[in-house]
Tab-separated table of C-alpha atoms in Angstrom:
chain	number	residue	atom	x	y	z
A	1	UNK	CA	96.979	-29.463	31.707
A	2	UNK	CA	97.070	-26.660	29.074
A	3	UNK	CA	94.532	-24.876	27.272
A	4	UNK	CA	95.818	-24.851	23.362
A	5	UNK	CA	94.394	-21.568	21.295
A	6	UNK	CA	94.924	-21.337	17.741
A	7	UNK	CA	94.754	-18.234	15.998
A	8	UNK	CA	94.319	-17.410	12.048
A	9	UNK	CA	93.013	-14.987	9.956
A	10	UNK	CA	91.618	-14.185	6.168
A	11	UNK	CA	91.545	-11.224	4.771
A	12	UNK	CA	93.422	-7.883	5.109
A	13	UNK	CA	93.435	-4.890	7.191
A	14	UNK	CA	94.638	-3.492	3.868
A	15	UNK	CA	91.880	-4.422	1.730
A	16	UNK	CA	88.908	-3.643	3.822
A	17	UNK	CA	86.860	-2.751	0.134
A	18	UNK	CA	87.656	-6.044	-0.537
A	19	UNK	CA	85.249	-7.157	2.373
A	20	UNK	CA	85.878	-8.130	5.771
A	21	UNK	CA	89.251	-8.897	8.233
A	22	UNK	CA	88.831	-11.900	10.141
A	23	UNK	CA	90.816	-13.143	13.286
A	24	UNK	CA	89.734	-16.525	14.710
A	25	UNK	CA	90.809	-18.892	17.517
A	26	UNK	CA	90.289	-22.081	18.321
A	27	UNK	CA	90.054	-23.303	22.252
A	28	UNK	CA	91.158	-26.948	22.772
A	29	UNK	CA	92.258	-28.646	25.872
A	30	UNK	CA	95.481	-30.372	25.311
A	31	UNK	CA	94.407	-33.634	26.378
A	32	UNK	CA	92.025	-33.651	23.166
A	33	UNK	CA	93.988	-32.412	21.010
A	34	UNK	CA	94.905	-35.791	19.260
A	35	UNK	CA	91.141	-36.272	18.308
A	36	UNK	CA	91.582	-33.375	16.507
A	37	UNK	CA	94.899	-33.942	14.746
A	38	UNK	CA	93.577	-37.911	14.189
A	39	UNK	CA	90.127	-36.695	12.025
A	40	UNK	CA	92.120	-34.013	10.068
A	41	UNK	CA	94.761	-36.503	9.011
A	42	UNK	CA	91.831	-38.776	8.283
A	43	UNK	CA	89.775	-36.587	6.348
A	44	UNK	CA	92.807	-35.570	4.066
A	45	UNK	CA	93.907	-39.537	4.128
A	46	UNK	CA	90.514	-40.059	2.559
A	47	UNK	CA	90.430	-37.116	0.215
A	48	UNK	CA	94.074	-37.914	-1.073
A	49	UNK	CA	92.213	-41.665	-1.589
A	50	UNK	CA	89.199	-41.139	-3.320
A	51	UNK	CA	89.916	-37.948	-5.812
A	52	UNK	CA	94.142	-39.111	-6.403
A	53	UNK	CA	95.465	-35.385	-5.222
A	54	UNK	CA	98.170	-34.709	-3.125
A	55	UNK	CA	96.718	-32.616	-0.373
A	56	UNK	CA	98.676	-31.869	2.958
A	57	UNK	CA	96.628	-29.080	4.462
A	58	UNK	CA	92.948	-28.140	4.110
A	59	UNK	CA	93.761	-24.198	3.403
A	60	UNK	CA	90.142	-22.756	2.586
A	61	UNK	CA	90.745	-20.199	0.083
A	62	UNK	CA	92.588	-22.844	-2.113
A	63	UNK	CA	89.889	-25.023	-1.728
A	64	UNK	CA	87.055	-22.676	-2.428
A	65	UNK	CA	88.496	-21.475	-5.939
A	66	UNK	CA	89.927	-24.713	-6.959
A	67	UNK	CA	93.566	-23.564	-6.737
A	68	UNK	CA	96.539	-26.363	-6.643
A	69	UNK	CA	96.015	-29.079	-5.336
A	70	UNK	CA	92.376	-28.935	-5.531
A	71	UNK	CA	92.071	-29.710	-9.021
A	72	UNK	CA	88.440	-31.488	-8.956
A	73	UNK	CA	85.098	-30.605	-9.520
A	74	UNK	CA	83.776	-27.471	-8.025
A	75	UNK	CA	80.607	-29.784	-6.623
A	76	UNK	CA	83.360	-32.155	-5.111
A	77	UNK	CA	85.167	-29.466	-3.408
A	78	UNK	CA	81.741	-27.281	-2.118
A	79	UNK	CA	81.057	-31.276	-0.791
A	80	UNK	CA	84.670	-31.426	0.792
A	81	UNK	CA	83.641	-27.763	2.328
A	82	UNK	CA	80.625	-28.879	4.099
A	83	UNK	CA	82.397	-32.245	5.425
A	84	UNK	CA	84.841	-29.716	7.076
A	85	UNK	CA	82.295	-27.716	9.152
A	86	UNK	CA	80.543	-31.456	9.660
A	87	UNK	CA	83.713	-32.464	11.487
A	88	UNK	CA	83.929	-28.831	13.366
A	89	UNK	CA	80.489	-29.261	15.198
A	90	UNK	CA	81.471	-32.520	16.294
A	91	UNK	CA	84.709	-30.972	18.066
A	92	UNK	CA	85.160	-30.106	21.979
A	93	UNK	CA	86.307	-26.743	20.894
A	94	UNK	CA	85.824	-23.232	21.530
A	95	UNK	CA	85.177	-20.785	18.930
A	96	UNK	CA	86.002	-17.022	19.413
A	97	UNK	CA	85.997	-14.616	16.378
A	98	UNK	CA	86.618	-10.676	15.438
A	99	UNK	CA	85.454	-9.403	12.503
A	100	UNK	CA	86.677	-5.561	10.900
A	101	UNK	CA	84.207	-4.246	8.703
A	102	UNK	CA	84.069	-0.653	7.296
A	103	UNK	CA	80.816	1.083	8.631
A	104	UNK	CA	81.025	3.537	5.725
A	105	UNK	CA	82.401	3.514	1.875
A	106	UNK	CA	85.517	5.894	1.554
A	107	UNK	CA	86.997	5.049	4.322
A	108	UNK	CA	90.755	5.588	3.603
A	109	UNK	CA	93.364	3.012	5.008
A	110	UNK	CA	97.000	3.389	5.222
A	111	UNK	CA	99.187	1.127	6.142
A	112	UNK	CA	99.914	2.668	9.154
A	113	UNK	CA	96.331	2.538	10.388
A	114	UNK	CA	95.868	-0.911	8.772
A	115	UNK	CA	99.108	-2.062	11.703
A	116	UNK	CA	97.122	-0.170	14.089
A	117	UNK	CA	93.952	-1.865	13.309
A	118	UNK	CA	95.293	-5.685	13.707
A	119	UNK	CA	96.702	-4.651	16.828
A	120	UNK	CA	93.366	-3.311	18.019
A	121	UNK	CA	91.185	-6.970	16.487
A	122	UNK	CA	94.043	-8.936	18.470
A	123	UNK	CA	93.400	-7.031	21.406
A	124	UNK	CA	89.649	-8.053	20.923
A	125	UNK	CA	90.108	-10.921	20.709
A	126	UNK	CA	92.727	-11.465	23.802
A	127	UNK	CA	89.709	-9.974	25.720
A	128	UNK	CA	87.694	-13.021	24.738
A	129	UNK	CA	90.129	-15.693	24.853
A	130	UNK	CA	90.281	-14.243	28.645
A	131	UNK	CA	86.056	-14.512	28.530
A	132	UNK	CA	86.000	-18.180	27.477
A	133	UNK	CA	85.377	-20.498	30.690
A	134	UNK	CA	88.358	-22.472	31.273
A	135	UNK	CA	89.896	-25.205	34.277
A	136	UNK	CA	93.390	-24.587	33.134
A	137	UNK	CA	95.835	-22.352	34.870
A	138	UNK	CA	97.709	-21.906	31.758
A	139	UNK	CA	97.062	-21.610	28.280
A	140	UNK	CA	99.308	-21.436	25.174
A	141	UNK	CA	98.660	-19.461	22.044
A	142	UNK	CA	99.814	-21.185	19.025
A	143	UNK	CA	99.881	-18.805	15.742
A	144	UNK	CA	100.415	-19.176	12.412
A	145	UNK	CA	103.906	-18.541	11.885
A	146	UNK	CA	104.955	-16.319	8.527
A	147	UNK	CA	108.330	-15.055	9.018
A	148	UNK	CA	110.521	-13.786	11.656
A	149	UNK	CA	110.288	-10.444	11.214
A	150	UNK	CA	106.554	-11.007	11.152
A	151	UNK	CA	106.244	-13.194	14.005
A	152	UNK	CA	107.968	-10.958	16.198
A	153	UNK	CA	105.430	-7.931	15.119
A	154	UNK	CA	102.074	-10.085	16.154
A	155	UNK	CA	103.753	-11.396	19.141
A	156	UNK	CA	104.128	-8.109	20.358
A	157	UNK	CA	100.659	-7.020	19.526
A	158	UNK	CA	99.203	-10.143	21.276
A	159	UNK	CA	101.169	-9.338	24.192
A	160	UNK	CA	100.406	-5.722	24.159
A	161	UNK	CA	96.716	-7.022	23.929
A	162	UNK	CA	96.884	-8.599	26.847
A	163	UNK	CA	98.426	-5.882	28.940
A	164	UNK	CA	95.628	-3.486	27.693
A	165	UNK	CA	92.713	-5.617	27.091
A	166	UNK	CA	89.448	-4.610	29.762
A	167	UNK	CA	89.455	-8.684	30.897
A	168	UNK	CA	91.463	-9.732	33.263
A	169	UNK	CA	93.622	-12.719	32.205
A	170	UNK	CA	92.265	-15.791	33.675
A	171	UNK	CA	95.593	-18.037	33.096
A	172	UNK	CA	98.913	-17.855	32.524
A	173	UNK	CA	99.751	-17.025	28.554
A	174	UNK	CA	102.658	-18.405	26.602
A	175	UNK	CA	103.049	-17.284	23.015
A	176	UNK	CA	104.308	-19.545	20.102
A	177	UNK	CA	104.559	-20.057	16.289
A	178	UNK	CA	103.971	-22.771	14.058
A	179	UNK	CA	103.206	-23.814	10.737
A	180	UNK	CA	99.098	-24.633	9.735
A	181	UNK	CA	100.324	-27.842	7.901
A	182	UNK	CA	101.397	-29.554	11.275
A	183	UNK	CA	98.125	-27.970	13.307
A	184	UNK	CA	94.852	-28.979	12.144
A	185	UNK	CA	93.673	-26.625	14.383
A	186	UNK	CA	95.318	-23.577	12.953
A	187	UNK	CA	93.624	-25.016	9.501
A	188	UNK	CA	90.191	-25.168	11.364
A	189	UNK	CA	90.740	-21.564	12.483
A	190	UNK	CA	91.327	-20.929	8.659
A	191	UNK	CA	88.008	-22.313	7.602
A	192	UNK	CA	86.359	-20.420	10.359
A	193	UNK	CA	87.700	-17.153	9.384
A	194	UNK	CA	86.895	-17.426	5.882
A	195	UNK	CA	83.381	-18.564	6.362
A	196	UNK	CA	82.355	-15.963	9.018
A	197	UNK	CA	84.264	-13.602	6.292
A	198	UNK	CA	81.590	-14.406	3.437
A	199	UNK	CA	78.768	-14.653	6.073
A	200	UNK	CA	79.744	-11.186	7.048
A	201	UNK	CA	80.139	-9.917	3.487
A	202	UNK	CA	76.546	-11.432	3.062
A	203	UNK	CA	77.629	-13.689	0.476
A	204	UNK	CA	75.718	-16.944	1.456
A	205	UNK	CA	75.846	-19.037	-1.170
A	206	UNK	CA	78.813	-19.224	-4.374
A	207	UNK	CA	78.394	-21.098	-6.765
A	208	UNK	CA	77.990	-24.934	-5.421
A	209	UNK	CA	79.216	-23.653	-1.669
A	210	UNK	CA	76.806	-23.137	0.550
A	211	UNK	CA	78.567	-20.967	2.916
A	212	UNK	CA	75.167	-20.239	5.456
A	213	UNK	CA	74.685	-23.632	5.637
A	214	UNK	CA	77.939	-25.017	6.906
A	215	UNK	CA	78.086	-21.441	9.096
A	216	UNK	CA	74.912	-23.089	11.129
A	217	UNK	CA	76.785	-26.079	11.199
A	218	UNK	CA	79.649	-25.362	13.303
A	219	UNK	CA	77.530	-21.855	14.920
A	220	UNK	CA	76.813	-23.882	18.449
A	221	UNK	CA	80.948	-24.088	18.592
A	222	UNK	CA	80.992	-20.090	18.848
A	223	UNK	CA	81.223	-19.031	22.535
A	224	UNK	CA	78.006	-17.279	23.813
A	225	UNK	CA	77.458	-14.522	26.372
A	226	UNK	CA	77.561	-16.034	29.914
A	227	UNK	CA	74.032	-17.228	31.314
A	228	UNK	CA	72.433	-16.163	27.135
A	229	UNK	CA	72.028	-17.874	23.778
A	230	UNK	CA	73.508	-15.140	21.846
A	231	UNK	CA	76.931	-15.270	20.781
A	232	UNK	CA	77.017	-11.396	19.102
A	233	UNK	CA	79.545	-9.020	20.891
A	234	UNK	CA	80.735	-12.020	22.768
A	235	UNK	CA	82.307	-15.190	20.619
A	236	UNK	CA	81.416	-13.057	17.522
A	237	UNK	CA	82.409	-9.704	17.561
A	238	UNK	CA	82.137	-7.099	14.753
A	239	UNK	CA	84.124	-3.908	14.872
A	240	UNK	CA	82.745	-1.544	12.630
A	241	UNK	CA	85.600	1.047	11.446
A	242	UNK	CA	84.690	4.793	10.955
């Protein structure tokens, strides 16, 4: 069988002022990956049901600020947000994460450097996705596709990742692109990214959300350091930019 990893991000290399960049995967073995596709489509079956929206995806950020379609109350939607990381941490998966933070203010970034960072998180986080304990001889990373032109870019950064990372790959890697409305995975990676982003930014709590509490929620799904509890430097990483 395969090992599926989703990948997804929030934020921007661009916009490090604006708080963190955020790069997370999910780890699923392919065999399981219908319970995860069956309690998405469930959970937005039931949403679509009991508040009469039109939702297809669970995208965070729209959620969060109460964008289209998420037209409902903001205690309905921080209720919606915890039910997500509910379903997460009951989930066989894998969670492996790399965060870019600034370690100073004025820290200038160009464009140029902001490419050259995302190719450096991916490469982080290729070295974990090699870390994470795994059966499978092969595994296939499934991204979240934007354009072609953009595809092509991260696919050669992931691969150039995994020629340079320090851990040895541990399967065979395939790369491919799809779209986050037919993966519920790529949405959980989503959620995952922008929580760990607020968590980072120390931003706990917004309004109704309780982002620390639905971060303990699905924290046991974040891969620790082999033979420890701690998860810091390993499933979590933080990269601190000079």
């Amino acid at each position: 069988m395969t090992l599926l990893i989703f990948i997804d991000e929030s934020g921007d290399p661009l916009q490090l002022n604006e708080g963190p960049y955020v790069i997370s995967s999910v780890a699923v073995r392919e065999e399981e990956l219908g319970v995860i596709d069956n309690a998405f489509h469930d959970l937005i079956r039931s949403i679509n049901g009991q508040y009469r929206i039109r939702v297809n995806e669970i995208h965070t950020k729209l959620l969060v600020k109460g964008n289209s379609p998420w037209r409902i109350p903001i205690v309905e939607r921080a209720r919606i947000f915890q039910e997500i990381a509910d379903l997460i941490s009951r989930l066989n998966i894998v969670l492996n994460i790399v965060a870019v933070v600034k370690a100073r203010p004025g820290v200038e970034i160009s464009r140029r450097r902001a490419l050259g960072i995302r190719r450096h998180a991916l490469k982080l986080l290729v070295e974990r996705l090699y870390m994470t304990r795994a059966d499978e001889e092969l595994a296939l990373i499934v991204l979240d596709s934007k354009n072609l032109r953009e595809d092509a870019n991260i696919r050669r950064d992931v691969e150039r990742g995994i020629e340079e990372g320090l851990a040895n790959p541990t399967y065979r890697t395939y790369i491919t692109f799809s779209y986050s409305h037919r993966e519920p995975a790529i949405q959980i990676a989503d959620y995952v990214a922008y929580l760990v982003r607020h968590i980072i930014m120390k931003q706990y709590r917004w309004q109704s959300f309780d982002f620390e509490r639905a971060f303990l929620t699905i924290e046991s799904k974040i891969r620790r350091c082999p033979g420890e509890e701690t998860y810091e430097e390993c499933g979590l990483k933080v990269w601190e930019i000079e």
